[in-house]
XYZ file of C-alpha atoms in Angstrom:
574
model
C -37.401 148.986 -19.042
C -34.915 148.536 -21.787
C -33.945 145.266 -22.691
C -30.068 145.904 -22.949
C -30.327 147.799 -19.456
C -31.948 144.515 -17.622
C -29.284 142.571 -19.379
C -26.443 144.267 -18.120
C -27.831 144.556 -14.816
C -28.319 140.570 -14.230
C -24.947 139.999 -16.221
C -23.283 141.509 -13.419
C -24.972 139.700 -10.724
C -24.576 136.453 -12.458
C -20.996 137.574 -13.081
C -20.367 138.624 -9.640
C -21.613 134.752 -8.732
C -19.945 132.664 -11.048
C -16.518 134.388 -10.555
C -16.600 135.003 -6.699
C -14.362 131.819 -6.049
C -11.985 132.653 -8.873
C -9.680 135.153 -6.918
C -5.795 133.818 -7.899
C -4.415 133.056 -4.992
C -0.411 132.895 -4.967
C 1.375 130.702 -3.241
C 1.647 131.445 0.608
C 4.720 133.380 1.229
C 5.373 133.907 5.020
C 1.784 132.793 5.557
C 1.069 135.829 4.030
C 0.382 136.138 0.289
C -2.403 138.238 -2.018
C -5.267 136.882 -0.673
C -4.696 137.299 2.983
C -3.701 140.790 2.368
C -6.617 141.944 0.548
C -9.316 139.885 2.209
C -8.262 139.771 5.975
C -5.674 142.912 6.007
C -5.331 143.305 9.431
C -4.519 139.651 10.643
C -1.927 140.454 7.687
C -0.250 143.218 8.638
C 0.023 141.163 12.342
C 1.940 138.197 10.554
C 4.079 140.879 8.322
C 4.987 142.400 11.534
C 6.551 139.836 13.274
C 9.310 139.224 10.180
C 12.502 140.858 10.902
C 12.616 141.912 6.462
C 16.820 142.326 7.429
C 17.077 138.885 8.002
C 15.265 138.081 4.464
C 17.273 138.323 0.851
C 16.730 141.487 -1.162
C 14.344 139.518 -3.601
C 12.283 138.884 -0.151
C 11.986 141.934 1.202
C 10.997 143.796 -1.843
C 8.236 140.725 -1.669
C 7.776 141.394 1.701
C 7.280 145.466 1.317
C 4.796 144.962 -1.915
C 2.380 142.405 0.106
C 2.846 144.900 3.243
C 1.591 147.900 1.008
C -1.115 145.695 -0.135
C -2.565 145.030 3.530
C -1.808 148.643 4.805
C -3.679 150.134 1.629
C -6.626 147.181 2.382
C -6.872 148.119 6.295
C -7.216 152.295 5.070
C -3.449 153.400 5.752
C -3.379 154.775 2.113
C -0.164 156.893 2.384
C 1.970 154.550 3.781
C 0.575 151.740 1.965
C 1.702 153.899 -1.631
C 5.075 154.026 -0.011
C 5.700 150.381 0.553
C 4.027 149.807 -3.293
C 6.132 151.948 -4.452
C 9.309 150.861 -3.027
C 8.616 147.196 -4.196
C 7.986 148.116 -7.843
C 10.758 150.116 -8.021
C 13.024 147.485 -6.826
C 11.446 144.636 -9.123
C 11.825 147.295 -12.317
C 15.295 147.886 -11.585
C 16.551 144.088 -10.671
C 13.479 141.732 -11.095
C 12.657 139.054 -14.172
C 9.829 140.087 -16.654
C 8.043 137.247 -14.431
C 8.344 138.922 -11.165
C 7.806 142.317 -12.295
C 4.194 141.505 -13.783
C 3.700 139.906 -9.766
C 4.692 142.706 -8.557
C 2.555 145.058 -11.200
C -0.030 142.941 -10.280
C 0.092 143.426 -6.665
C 0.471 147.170 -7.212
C -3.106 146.697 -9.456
C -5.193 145.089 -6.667
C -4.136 148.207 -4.195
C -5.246 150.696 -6.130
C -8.425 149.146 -7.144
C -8.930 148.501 -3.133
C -8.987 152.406 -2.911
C -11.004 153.289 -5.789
C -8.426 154.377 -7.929
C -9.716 152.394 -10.931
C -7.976 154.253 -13.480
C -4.466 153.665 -12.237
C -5.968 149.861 -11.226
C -6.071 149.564 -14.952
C -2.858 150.355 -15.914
C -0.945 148.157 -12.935
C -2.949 145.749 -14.440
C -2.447 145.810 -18.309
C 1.191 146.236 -17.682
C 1.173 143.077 -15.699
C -0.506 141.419 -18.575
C 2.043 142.844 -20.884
C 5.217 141.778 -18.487
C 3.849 138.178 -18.531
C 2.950 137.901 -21.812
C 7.005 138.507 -22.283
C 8.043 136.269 -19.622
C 6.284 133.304 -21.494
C 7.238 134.494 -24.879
C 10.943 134.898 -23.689
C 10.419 131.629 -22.422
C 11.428 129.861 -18.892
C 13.872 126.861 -18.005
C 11.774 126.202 -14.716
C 8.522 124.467 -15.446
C 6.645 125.658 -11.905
C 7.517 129.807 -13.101
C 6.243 129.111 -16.184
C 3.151 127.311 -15.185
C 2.563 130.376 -12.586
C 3.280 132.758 -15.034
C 0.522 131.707 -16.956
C -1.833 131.274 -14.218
C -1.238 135.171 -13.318
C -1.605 136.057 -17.070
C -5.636 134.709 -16.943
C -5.995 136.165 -13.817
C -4.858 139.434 -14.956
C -6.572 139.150 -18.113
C -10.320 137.787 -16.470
C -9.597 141.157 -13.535
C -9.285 143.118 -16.243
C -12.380 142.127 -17.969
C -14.318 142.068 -14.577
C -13.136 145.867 -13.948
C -13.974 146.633 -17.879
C -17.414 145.105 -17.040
C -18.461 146.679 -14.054
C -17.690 149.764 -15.577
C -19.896 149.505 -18.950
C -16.352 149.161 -21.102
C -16.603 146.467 -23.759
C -14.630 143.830 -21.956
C -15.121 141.040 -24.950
C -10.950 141.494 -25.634
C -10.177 140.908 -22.280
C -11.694 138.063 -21.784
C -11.166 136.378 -25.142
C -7.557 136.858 -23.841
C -8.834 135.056 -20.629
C -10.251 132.147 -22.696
C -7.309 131.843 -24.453
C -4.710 131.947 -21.799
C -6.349 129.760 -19.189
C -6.733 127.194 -22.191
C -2.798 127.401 -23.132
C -2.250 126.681 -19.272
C -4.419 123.963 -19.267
C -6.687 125.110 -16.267
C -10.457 124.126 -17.848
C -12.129 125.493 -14.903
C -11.106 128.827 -15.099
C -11.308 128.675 -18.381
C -15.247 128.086 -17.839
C -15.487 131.426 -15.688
C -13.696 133.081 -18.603
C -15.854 132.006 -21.292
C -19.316 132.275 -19.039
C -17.975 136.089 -18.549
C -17.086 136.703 -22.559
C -20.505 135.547 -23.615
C -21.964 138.045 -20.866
C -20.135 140.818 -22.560
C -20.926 140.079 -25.930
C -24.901 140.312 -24.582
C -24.057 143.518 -22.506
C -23.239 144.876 -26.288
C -26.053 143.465 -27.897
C -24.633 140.597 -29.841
C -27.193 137.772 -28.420
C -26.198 135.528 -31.440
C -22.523 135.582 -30.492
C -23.046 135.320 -26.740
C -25.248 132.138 -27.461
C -22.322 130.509 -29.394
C -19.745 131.852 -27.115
C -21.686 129.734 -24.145
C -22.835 126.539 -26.085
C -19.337 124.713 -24.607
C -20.318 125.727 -21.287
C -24.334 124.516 -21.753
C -23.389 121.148 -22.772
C -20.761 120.707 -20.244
C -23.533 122.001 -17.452
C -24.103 118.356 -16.006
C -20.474 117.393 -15.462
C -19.318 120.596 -13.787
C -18.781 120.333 -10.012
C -19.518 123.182 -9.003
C -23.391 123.203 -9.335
C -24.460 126.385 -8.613
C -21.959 127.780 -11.796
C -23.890 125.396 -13.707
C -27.693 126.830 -12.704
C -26.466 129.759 -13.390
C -25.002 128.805 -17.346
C -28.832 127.742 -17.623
C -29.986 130.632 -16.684
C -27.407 133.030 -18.521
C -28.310 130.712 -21.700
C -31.908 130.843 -20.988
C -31.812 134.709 -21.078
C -29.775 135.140 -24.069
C -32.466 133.064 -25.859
C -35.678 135.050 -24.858
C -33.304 138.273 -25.822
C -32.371 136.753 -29.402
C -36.018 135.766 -29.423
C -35.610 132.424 -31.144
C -36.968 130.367 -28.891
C -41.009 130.043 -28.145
C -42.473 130.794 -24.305
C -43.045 127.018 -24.116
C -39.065 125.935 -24.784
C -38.172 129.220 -22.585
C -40.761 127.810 -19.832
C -39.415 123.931 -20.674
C -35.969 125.053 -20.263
C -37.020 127.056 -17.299
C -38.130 123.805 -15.533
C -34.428 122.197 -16.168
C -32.526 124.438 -13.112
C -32.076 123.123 -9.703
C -33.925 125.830 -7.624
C -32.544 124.315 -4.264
C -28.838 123.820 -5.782
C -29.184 128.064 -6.098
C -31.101 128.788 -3.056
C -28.720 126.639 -0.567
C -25.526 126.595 -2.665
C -22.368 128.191 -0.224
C -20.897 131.308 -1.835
C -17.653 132.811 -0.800
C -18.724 136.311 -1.235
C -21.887 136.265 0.967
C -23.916 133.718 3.351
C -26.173 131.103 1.794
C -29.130 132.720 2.753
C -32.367 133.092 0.530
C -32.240 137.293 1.007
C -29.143 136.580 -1.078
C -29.331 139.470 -3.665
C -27.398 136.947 -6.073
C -29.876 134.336 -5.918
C -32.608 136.436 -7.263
C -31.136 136.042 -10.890
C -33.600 133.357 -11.082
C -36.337 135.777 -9.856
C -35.711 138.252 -12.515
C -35.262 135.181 -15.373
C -38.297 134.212 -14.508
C -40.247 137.525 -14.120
C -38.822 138.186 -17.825
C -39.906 134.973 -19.167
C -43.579 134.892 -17.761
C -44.015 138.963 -18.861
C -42.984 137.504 -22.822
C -45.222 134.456 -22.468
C -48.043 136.899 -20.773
C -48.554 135.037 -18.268
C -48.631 138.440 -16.023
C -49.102 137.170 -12.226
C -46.489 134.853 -12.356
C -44.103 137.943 -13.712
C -45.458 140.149 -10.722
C -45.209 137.362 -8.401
C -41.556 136.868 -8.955
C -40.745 140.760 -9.667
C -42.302 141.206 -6.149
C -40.030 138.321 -4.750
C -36.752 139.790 -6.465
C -37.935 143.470 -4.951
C -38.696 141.996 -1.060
C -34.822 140.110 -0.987
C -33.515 143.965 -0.980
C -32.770 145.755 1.578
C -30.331 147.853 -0.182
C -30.327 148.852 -3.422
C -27.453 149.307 -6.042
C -27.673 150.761 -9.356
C -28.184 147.626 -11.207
C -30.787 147.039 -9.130
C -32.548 150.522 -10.125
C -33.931 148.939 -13.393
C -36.104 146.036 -11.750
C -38.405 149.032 -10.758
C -38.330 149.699 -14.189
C -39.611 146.621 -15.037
C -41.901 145.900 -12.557
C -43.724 149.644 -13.869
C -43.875 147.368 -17.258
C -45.380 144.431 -15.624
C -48.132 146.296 -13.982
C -48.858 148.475 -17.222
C -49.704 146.121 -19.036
C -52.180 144.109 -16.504
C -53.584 147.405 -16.319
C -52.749 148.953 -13.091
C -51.292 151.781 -13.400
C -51.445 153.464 -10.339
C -49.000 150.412 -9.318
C -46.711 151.228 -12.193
C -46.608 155.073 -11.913
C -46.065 153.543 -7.975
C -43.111 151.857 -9.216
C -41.965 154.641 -11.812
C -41.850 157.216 -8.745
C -40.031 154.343 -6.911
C -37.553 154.160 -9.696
C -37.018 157.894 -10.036
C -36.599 157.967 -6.064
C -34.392 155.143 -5.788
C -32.089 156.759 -8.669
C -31.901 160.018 -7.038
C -30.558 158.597 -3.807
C -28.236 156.506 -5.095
C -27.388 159.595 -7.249
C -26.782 161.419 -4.293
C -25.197 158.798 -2.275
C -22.961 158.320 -5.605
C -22.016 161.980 -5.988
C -21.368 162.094 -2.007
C -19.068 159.247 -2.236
C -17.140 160.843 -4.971
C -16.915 164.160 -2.951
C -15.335 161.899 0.069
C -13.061 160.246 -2.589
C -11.946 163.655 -4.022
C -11.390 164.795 -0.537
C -9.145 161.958 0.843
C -7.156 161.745 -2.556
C -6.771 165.529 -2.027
C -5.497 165.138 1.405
C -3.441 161.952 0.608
C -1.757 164.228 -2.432
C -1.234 167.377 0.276
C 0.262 165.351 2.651
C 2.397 163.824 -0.008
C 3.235 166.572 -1.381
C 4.420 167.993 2.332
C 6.880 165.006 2.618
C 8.207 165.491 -0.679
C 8.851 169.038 -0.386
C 10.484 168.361 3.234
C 12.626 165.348 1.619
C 13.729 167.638 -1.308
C 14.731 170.146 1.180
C 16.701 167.709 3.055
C 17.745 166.360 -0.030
C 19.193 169.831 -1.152
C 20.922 170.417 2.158
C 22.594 166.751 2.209
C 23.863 167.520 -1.286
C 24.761 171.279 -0.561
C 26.721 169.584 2.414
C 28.124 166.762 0.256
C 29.465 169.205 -2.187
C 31.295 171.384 0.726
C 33.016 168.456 1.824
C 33.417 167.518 -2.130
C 35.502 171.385 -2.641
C 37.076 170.859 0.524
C 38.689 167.408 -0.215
C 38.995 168.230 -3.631
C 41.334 171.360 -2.465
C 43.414 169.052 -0.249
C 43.519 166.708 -2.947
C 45.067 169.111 -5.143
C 47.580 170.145 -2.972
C 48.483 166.649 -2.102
C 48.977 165.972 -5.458
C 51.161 168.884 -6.517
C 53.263 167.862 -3.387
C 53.488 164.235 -4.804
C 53.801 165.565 -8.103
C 57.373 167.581 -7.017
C 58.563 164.408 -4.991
C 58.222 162.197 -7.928
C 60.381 165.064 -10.266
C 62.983 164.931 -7.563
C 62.579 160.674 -7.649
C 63.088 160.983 -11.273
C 65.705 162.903 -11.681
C 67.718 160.737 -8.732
C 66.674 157.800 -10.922
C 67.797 159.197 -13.856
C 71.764 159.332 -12.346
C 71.435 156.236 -10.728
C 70.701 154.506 -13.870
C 73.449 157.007 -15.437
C 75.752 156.096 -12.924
C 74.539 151.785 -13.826
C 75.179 152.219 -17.500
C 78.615 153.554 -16.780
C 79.427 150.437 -13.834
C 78.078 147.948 -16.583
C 80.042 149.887 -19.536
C 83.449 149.474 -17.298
C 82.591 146.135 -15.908
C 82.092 144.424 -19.525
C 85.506 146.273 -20.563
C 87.236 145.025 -17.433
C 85.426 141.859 -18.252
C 86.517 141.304 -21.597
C 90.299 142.517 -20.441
C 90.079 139.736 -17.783
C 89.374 137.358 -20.274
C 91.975 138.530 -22.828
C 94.415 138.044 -20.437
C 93.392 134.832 -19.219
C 93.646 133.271 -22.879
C 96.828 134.984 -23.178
C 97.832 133.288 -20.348
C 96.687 129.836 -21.436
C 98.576 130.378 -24.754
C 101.484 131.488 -23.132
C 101.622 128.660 -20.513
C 101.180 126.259 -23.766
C 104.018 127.129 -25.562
C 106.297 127.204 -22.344
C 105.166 123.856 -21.907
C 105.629 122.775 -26.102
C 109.476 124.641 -25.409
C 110.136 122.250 -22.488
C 108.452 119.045 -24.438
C 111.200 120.329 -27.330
C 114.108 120.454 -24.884
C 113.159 117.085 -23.042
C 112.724 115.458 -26.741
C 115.967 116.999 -28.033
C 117.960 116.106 -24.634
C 116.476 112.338 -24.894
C 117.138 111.614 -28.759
C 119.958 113.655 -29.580
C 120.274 114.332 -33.529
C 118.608 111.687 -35.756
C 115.642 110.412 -37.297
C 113.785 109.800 -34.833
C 114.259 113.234 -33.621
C 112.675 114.528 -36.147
C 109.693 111.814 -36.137
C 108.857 113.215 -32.476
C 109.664 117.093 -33.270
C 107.089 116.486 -36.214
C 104.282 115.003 -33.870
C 105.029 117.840 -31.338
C 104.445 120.535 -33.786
C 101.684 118.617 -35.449
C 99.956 117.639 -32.290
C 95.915 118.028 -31.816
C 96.721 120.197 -28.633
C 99.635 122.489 -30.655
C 96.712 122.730 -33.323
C 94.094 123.891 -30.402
C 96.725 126.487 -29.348
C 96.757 128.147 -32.863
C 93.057 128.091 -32.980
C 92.947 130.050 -29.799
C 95.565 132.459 -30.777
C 93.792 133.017 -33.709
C 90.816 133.790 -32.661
C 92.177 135.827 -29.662
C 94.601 138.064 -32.118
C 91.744 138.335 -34.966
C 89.063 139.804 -32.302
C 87.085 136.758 -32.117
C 86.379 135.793 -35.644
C 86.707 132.376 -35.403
C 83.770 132.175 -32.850
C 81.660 134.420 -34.921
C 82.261 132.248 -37.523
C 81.119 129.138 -35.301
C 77.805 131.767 -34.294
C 76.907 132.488 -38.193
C 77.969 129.228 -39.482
C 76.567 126.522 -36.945
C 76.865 123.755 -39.490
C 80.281 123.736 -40.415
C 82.519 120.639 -39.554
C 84.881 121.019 -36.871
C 87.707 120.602 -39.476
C 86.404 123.729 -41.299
C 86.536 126.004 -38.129
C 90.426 124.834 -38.127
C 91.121 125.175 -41.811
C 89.391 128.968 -41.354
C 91.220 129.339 -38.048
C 94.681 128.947 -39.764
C 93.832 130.862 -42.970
C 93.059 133.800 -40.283
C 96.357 133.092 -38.589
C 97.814 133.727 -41.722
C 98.955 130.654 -42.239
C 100.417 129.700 -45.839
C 98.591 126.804 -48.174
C 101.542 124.847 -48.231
C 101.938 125.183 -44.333
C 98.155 124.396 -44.096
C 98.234 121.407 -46.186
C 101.571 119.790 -43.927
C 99.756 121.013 -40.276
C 96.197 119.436 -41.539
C 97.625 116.513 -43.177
C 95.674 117.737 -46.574
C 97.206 118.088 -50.524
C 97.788 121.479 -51.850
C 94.928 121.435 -54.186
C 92.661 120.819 -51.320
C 94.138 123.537 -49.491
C 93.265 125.655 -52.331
C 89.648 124.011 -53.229
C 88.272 124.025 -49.791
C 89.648 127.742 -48.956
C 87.272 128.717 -52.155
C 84.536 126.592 -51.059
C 84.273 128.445 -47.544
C 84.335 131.714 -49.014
C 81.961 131.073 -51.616
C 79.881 130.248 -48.299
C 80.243 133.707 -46.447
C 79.401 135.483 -49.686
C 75.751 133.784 -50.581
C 75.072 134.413 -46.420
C 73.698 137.663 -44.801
C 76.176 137.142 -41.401
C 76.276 140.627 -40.291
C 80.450 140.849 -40.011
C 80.630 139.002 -44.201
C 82.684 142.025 -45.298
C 85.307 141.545 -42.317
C 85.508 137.277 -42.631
C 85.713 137.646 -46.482
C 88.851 139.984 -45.804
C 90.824 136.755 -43.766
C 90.455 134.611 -47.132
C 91.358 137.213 -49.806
C-alpha cells in the first residue's frame, strides 16, 4: 500500500473527527435555524409550518422560505425544496446587504450538497465566501453583523476545504483562508480545527515538512485544549506525519506513541456517531499504530492492530479499501503469503463492490436529477404557456384601452380648442373692460381735481370780496390781498393745476427725482405753469438771480439723469 494513499485515507477519518462538532450554527430564528433544518428536517418543516410567513416582514419571509427549502431538500422533497431556495436568493440578490446575501448563498450551498449536487455546492459556497469577504471589507456600523459575518466567512471557508478534501482537490487555500479568518474573528478554537485540517492537506499532497510546521501550534497547545479527544488525535496526526517525513527513529515514534490517552479516544462522546469502541473513527489509533510497529518491524504487533482496525468494520468505504492493502504488506513480509494474496483478493473484492455500489448510486443520482429536471421542465413549459396567454390577454385589454384612450383624448382634445378659443374672447373682452375702465378712471380723476381747483378759486374769489368789503381801499388792503395771493394753500392750488394741465409732470418729476426738496417740486411746478422769473421770485419770496440760478441748477439735473420722459421735462425749462 502506498504511503500517500494510507495518508489520505486516515486524514479523512481524523478530519471527519476533529471537525464533527464544528457545524456553524446561526442563531435560532423561529426555533428554526441551519442546523435544525439540515440535521432534524422533519421536526423542521413541523415548526416552519405552524408560522403564518404573511404575518412576518419581507426580510423574514424570504428567511423563512430559504430555511424551509433547506429542510424540504434535507427530508427528500427536492423539487419543491429548489423552489423555496430559489425564491429566497432571488429576493436577498435583488434587496438584501452583501451580509445577508452570503447567508443566504450559504444556505443555498448546504442544500445542494445535502443532495449530492457537489458541483453547484461549490459555487453557493465560494460566492458566499466572496459576498462576506465584501461585507467586512465594506465594513459594518453594528458590531454583532460584523462579528457574524466573520464567523460565516470561516465556516464557509473550513466547508469549503472539507468538500475540497473529501474529494482529493488540494484544499491547502481554503483552509489557509480558514486559519486566517477564524484568527481575525478572534475564535481560537475554530481556528484549531482549521489549522489541524490545513496541515492534513498539505500531507494529503505530500508536503510532510510543511504539514509538521503547519501543526507544531496545535502540538504544543495539546495539554490545554478542552476538548481531549481533538487533542489525541493532534498526537496522532503529528505522530504520523513524522514516521511519513521519516525523521524520527521507531523508538521516539513508539515513545511518542505511549503519550495518547487510549481511554480519552475509546470513550470520548462524538456528535457524529455513538461512543462505542466499533467506532470506525476510533480506529485511527489502530492504523497509527499498525504503521508504526510494520516501520519498527516489530510485525505481530502491526498484524495485531491491522486485524483490530479490520474486525471494527462492518461496512466498508473507500478509504477504508487501502487497510487491505496494507495488511497484504504486513503479512508479506512475515512471510505468509497465502494471508496476503488473502488480503489482496479481499482488496480487489472489496473495490469492486464498492465500485459497483458507487457506479449504482450514480445511476440512481442521474436518474432522480433526470426526473427532477423533466418535471421541472413540465412546470416551466406549463408556466410559460400561462405566462404567454396572461400577456396575450394583457395586451388585448392593453389595444382595447389604448383605442378608448385615443378617442377620449381626441374628444378632450376638441373641448379644450373650443375652451381656448372662449378664453381667448373672454380675456379679449377683459383687456377691453380694463382699457375703458383705466380711461374712465383717469377721466374721473381729471375731473375730480378740476373740481378741487375750481372749488378753490371760488372760495379765494369770495375770501377777495369778504377782504375788499371789510377794508375798503387802503394799505392794509393790499397787505391782506398780498397774503391771499401769496398764501401756502393759493401756492398748493397752482401746483395742482400745474400738474393737472401739464399731464402729470410734476409727479413724474417727484417719481424720477425722489430727492428733491419740497421747495424744488414748487419752483419746477411754477416754471411748468409758465410762470415768469420775476413772478416766481415775488410768489416764492426768492431774488431774481436765484430765480435764474436755481432754474439752471434743476435742469442741469434732468440732463446728467436717464428719467425716461428727460426730453419732455427739459422742454418746461427751456
Amino acid at each position: 500500500m502506498s504511503g500517500r494513499g494510507l495518508a489520505g485515507w486516515m486524514l479523512i477519518v481524523a478530519a471527519l473527527a476533529a471537525t464533527a462538532c464544528t457545524t456553524p450554527r446561526k442563531k435560532a430564528e423561529w426555533q428554526v435555524d441551519n442546523f435544525l433544518a439540515v440535521e432534524h428536517p422533519d421536526s423542521a418543516r413541523r415548526l416552519l409550518q405552524r408560522i403564518d410567513p404573511e404575518g412576518l416582514s419581507r426580510d423574514d419571509r424570504a428567511r423563512w422560505t430559504l430555511i424551509s427549502g433547506l429542510a424540504e431538500v434535507a427530508s427528500g422533497d427536492t423539487l419543491a425544496g429548489q423552489q423555496h431556495l430559489m425564491r429566497g436568493i432571488g429576493y436577498f440578490d435583488r434587496h438584501g446587504s452583501a451580509g445577508e446575501r452570503a447567508v443566504a448563498w450559504y444556505t443555498y450551498a448546504q442544500a445542494h450538497v445535502k443532495t449530492g449536487n457537489l458541483e453547484e455546492g461549490i459555487r453557493g459556497y465560494t460566492q458566499a465566501a466572496i459576498l462576506a469577504e465584501e461585507a467586512l471589507a465594506a465594513g459594518q456600523s453594528d458590531d454583532s453583523l460584523r462579528r457574524g459575518t466573520e464567523t460565516l466567512l470561516v465556516a464557509v471557508y473550513h466547508t469549503l476545504g472539507l468538500l475540497y478534501f473529501e474529494q482529493g482537490y488540494d484544499a491547502v487555500e481554503p483552509f489557509a483562508k480558514a486559519v486566517e479568518a477564524a484568527r481575525a474573528n478572534g475564535n481560537t478554537e475554530q481556528e484549531g480545527y482549521s489549522r489541524f485540517m490545513l496541515a492534513s492537506s498539505y500531507c494529503a499532497n505530500g508536503d510532510y515538512t510543511k504539514a509538521v510546521e503547519t501543526l507544531e501550534p496545535l502540538v504544543k497547545a495539546a495539554d490545554t485544549i478542552q476538548f481531549r479527544y481533538f487533542a489525541q488525535q493532534i498526537r496522532l496526526q503529528n505522530l504520523i506525519f513524522h514516521t511519513y517525513l521519516d525523521d524520527w527513529t521507531p523508538e521516539q515514534l513508539l515513545e511518542a506513541r505511549k503519550g495518547i490517552d487510549l481511554e480519552v479516544i475509546r470513550r470520548a462522546p462524538l456528535s457524529y456517531g455513538s461512543a462505542s469502541s466499533e467506532d470506525t473513527g476510533r480506529s485511527f489509533y489502530d492504523v497509527a499504530s499498525a504503521i508504526i510497529f510494520q516501520r519498527d518491524g516489530q510485525l505481530d504487533s502491526a498484524r495485531r492492530y491491522i486485524e483490530e482496525s479490520l474486525a471494527d468494520r462492518e461496512t466498508f468505504h473507500q478509504g477504508d479499501v487501502g487497510l487491505f492493502d496494507l495488511a497484504a504488506e504486513i503479512y508479506h513480509d512475515r512471510g505468509d503469503d497465502a494471508r496476503a494474496y488473502d488480503y489482496m483478493r479481499r482488496y480487489v473484492t472489496v473495490k469492486d463492490s464498492l465500485f459497483e455500489v458507487q457506479r449504482g448510486a450514480q445511476v440512481a443520482e442521474l436518474e432522480r436529477r433526470f426526473r427532477t429536471a423533466n418535471e421541472v421542465a413540465l412546470r416551466e413549459a406549463s408556466l410559460r404557456y400561462r405566462v404567454w396567454i396572461t400577456v396575450l390577454a394583457a395586451a388585448l385589454v392593453v389595444v382595447a384601452a389604448g383605442t378608448v384612450v385615443v378617442a377620449y383624448r381626441r374628444k378632450l382634445r376638441r373641448r379644450d380648442e373650443q375652451l381656448s378659443e372662449s378664453l381667448a374672447l373672454v380675456d379679449s373682452y377683459r383687456e377691453s373692460h380694463d382699457s375703458l375702465t383705466s380711461r374712465l378712471d383717469a377721466s374721473n380723476a381729471r375731473e375730480a381735481a378740476v373740481k378741487r381747483l375750481l372749488e378753490g378759486r371760488m372760495a379765494a374769489v369770495r375770501d377777495i370780496a369778504a377782504t375788499y368789503y371789510t377794508y375798503g381801499e387802503g394799505e392794509r388792503l393790499m397787505a391782506k390781498m398780498r397774503d391771499l395771493a401769496l398764501s401756502p394753500a393759493m401756492l398748493a392750488d397752482v401746483v395742482d393745476m400745474a400738474d393737472l394741465y401739464s399731464d402729470r409732470a410734476v409727479t413724474r418729476l417727484r417719481q424720477e427725482f425722489p430727492g428733491w426738496t419740497e421747495r424744488n417740486y414748487d419752483f419746477a411746478a411754477l416754471v411748468i405753469a409758465g410762470f415768469t422769473p420775476q413772478e416766481i421770485c415775488v410768489m416764492l419770496d426768492m431774488s431774481l438771480n436765484g430765480v435764474y440760478t436755481l432754474k439752471s441748477k434743476l435742469k442741469r439735473r434732468i440732463t446728467d439723469s436717464s428719467a425716461t420722459d428727460r426730453d419732455r421735462l427739459l422742454g418746461f425749462f427751456a
